[in-house]
N, CA, C and O atoms as a MOPAC input file, in Angstrom:
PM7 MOZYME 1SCF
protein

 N      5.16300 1  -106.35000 1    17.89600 1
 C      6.38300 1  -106.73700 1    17.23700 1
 C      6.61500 1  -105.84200 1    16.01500 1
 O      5.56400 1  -105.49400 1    15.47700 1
 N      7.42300 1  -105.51500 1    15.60900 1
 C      7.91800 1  -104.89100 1    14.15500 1
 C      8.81600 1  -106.08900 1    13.51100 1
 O      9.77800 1  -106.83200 1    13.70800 1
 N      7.80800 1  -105.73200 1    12.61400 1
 C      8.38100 1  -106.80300 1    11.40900 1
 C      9.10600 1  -106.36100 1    10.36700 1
 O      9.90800 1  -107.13200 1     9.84100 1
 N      8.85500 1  -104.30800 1     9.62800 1
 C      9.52900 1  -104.22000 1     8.44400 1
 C     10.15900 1  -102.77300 1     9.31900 1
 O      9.88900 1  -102.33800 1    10.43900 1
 N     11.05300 1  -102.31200 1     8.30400 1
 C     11.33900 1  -101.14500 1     8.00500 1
 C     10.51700 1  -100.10800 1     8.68900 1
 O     10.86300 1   -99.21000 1     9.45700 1
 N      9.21900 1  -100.47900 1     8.17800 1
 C      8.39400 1   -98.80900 1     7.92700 1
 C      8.09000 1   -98.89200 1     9.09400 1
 O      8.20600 1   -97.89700 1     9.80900 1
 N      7.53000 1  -100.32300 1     9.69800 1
 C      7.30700 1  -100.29200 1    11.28800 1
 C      7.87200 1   -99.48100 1    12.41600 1
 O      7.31200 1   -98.79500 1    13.27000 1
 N      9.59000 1   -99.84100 1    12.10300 1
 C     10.34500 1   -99.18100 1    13.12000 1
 C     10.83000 1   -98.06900 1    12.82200 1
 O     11.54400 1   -97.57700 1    13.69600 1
 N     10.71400 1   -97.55500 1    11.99700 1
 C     10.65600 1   -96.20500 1    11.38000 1
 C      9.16600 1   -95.39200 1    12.60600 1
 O      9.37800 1   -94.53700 1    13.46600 1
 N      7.71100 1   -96.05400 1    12.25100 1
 C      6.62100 1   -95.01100 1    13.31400 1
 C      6.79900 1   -95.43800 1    14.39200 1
 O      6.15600 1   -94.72600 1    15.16300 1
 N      7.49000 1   -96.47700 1    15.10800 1
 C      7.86200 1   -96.72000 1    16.30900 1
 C      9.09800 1   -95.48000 1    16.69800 1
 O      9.03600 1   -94.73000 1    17.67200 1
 N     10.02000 1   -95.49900 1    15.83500 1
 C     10.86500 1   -94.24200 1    16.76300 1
 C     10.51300 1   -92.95400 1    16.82900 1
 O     10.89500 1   -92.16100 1    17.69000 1
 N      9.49300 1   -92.63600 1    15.56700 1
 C      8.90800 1   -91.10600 1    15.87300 1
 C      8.30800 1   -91.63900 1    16.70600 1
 O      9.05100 1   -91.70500 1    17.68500 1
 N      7.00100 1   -92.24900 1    17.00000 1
 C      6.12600 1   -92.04000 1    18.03800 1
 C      6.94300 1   -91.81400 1    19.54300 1
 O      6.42500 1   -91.07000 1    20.37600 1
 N      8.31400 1   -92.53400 1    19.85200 1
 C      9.63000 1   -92.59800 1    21.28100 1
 C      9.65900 1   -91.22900 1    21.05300 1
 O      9.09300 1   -90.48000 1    21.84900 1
 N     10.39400 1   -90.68000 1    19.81700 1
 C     10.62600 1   -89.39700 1    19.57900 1
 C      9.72300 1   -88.15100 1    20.45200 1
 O      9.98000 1   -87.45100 1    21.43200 1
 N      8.70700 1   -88.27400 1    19.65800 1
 C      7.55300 1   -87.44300 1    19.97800 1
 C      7.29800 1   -87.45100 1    21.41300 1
 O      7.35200 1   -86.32000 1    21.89400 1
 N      7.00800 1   -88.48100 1    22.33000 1
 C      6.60000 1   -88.66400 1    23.45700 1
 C      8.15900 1   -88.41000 1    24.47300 1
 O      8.19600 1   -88.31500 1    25.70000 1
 N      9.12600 1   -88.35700 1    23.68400 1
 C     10.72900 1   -87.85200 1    24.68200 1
 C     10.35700 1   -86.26300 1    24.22700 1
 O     10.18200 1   -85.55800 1    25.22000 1
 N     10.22800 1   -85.68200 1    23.18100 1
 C      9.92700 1   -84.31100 1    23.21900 1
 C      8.74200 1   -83.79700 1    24.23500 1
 O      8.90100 1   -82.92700 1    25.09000 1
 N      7.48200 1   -84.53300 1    23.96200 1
 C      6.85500 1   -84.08800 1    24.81300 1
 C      6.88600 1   -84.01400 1    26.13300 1
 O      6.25400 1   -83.04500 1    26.55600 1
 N      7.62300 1   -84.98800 1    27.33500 1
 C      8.52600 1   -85.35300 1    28.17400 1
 C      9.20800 1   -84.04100 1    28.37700 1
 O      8.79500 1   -83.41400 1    29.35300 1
 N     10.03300 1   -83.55800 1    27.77000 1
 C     10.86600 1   -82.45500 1    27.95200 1
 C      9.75100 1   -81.14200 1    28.11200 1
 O      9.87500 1   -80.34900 1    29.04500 1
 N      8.82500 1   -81.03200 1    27.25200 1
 C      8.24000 1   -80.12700 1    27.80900 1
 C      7.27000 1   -79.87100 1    28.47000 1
 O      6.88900 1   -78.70000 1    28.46200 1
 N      6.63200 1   -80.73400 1    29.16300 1
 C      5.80700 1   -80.95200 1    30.66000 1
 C      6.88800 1   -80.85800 1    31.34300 1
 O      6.86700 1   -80.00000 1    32.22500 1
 N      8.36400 1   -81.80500 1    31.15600 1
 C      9.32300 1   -81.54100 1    32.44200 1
 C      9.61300 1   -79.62700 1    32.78900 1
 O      9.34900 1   -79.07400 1    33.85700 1
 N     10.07500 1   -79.10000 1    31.81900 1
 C     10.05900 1   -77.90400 1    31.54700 1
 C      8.87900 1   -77.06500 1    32.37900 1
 O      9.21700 1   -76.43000 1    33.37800 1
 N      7.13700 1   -77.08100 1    31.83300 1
 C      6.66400 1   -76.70500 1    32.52900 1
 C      6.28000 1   -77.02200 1    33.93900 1
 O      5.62000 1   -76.30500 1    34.69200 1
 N      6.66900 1   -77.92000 1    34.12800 1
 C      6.90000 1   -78.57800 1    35.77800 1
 C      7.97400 1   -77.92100 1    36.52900 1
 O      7.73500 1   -77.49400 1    37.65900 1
 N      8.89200 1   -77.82700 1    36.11400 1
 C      9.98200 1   -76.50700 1    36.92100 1
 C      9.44100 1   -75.19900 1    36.55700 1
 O     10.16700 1   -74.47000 1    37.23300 1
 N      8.78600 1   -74.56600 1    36.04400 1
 C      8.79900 1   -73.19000 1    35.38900 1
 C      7.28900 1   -73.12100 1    36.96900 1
 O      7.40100 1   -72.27800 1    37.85900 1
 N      6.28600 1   -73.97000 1    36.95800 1
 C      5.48600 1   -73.93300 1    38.10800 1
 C      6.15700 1   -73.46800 1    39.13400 1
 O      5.88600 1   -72.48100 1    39.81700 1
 N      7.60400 1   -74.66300 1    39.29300 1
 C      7.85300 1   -74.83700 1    40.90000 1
 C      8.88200 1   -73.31000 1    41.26500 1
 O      8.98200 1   -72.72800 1    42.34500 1
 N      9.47200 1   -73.01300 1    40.08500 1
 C      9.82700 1   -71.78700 1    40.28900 1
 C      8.81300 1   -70.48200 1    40.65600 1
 O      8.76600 1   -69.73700 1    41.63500 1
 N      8.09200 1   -70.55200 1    39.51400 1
 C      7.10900 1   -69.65900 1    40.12600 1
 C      6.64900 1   -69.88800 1    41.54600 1
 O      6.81700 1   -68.94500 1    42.32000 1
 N      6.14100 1   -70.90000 1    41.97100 1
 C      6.07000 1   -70.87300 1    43.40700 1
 C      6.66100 1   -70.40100 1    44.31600 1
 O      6.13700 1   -69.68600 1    45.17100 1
 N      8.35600 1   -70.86100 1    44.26300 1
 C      9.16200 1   -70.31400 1    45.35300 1
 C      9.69300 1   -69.38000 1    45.54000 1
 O     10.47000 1   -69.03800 1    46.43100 1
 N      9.06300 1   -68.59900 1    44.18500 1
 C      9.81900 1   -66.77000 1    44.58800 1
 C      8.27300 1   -66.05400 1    44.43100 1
 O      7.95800 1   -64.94600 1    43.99900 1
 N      7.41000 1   -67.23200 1    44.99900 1
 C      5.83100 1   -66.46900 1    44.89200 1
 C      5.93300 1   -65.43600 1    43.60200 1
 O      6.53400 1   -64.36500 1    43.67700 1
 N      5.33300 1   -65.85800 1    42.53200 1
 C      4.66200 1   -65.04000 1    41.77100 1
 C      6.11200 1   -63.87900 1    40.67900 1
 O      5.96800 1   -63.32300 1    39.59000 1
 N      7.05400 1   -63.91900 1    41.38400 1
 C      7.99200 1   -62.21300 1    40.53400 1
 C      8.62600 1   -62.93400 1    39.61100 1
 O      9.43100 1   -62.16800 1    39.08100 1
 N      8.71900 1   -64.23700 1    39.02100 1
 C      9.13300 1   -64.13100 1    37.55400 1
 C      8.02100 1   -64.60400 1    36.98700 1
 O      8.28500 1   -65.14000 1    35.91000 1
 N      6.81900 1   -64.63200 1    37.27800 1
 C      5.85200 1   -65.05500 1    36.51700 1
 C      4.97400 1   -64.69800 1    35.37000 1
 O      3.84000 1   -65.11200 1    35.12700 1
 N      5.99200 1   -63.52800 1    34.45700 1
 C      5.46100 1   -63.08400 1    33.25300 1
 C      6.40000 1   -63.48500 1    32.29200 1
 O      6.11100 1   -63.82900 1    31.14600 1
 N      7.65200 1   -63.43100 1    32.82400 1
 C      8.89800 1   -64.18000 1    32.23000 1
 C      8.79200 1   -65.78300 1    31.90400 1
 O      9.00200 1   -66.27800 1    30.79700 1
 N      8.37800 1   -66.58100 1    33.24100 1
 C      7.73000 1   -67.49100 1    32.92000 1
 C      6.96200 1   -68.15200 1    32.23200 1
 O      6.85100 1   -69.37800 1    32.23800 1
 N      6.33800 1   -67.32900 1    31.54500 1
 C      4.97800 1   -67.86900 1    31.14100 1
 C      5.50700 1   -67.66500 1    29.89700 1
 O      5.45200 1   -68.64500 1    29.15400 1
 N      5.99200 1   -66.69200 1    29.47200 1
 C      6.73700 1   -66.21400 1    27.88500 1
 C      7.45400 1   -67.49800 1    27.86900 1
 O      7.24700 1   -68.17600 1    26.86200 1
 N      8.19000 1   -67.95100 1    28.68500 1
 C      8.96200 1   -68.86800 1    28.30500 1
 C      8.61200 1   -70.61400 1    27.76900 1
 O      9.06300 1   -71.52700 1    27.07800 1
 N      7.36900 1   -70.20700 1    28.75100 1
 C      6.91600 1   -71.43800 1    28.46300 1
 C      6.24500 1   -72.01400 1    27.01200 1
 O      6.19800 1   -73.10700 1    26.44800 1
 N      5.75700 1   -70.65500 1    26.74000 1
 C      5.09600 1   -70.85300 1    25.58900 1
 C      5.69500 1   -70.69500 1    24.55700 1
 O      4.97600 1   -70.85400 1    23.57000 1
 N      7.30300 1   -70.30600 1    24.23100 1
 C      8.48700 1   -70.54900 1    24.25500 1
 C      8.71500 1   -72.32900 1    23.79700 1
 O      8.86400 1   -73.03200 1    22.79700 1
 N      8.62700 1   -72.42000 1    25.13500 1
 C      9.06200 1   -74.13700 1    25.21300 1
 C      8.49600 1   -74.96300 1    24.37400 1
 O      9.03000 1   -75.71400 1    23.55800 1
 N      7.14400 1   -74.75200 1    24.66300 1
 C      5.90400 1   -75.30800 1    23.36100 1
 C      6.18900 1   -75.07400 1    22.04100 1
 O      6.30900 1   -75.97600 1    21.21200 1
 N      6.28400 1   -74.10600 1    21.84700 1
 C      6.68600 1   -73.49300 1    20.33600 1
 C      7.81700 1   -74.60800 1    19.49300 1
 O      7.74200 1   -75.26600 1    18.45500 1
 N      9.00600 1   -74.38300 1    20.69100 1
 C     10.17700 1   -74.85100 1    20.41800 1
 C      9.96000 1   -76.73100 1    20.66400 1
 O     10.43500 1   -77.50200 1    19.83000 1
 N      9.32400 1   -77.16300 1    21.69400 1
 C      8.69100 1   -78.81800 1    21.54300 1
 C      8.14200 1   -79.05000 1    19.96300 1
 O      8.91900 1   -79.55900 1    19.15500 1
 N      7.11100 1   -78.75700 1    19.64800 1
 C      6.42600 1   -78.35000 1    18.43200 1
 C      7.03900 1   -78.31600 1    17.00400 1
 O      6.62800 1   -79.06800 1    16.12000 1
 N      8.36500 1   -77.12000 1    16.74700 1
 C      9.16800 1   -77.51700 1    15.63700 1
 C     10.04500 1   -78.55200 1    16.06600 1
 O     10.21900 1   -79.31800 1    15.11900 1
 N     10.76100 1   -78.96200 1    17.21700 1
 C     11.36700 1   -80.27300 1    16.97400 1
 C     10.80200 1   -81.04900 1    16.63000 1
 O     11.44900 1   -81.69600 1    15.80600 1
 N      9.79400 1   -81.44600 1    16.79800 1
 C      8.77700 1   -82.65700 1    16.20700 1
 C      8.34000 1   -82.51500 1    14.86900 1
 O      8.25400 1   -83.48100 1    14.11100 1
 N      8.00700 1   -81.12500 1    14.47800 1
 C      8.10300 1   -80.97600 1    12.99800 1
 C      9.25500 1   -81.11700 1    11.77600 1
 O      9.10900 1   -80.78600 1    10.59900 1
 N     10.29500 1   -81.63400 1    12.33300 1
 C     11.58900 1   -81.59000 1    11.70000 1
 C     11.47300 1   -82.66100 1    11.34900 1
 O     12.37000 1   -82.87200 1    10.53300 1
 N     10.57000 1   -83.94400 1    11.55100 1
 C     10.54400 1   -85.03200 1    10.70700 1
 C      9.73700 1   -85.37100 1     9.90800 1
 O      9.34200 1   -86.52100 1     9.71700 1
 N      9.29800 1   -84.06700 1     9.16800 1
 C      7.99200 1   -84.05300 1     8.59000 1
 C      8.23900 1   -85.02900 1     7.17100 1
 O      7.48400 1   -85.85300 1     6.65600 1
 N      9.58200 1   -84.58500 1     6.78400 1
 C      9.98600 1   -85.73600 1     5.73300 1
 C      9.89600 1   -87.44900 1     6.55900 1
 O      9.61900 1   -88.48800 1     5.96000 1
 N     10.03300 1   -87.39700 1     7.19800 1
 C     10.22700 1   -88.85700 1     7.34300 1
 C      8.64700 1   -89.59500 1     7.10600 1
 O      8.24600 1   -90.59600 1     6.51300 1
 N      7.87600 1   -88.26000 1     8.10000 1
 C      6.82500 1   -88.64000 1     8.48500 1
 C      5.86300 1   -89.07800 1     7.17500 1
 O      4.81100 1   -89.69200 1     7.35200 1
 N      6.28000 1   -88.74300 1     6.02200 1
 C      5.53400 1   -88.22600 1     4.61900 1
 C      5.54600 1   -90.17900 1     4.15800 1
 O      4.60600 1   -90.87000 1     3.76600 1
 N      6.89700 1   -90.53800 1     4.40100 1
 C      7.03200 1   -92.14200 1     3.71200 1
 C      6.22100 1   -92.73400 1     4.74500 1
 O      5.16400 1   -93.13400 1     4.25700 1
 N      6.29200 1   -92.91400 1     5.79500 1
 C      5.35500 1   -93.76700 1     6.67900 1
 C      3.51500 1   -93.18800 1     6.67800 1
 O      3.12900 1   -92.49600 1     7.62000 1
 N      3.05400 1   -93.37000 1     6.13800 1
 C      1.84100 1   -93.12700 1     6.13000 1
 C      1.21300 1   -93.94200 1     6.77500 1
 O     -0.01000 1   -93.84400 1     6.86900 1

């Protein structure tokens, strides 16, 4: 249950965090299935991208670093 403020405040980062992370397993889950079906020829592009994706998962989640500072 959430009872105050601050509660539902680490309840929506934690949704937050776990919908970002979501996006980027979904992400590397197509970037696989692509690589698969053209066997292997975008798979340097791929991989840049992916790590890419991470990067970019990573500062979205860091963008609530203020929030994150009051909920301790």
């Amino acid at each position: 249950m959430i009872y105050n403020q601050e509660q539902l405040i680490k309840h929506n980062l934690k949704l937050y965090d776990a919908f970002v992370d979501l996006k980027v397993v979904g992400w590397k889950t197509y970037s696989k299935a692509v690589n698969a079906y053209t066997f292997g020829f975008f798979r340097t592009s791929l991989e840049k991208a992916d790590e890419q994706v991470e990067t970019l998962g990573e500062n979205i989640k860091s963008t609530f670093s203020a929030v994150r500072g009051v909920c301790k």
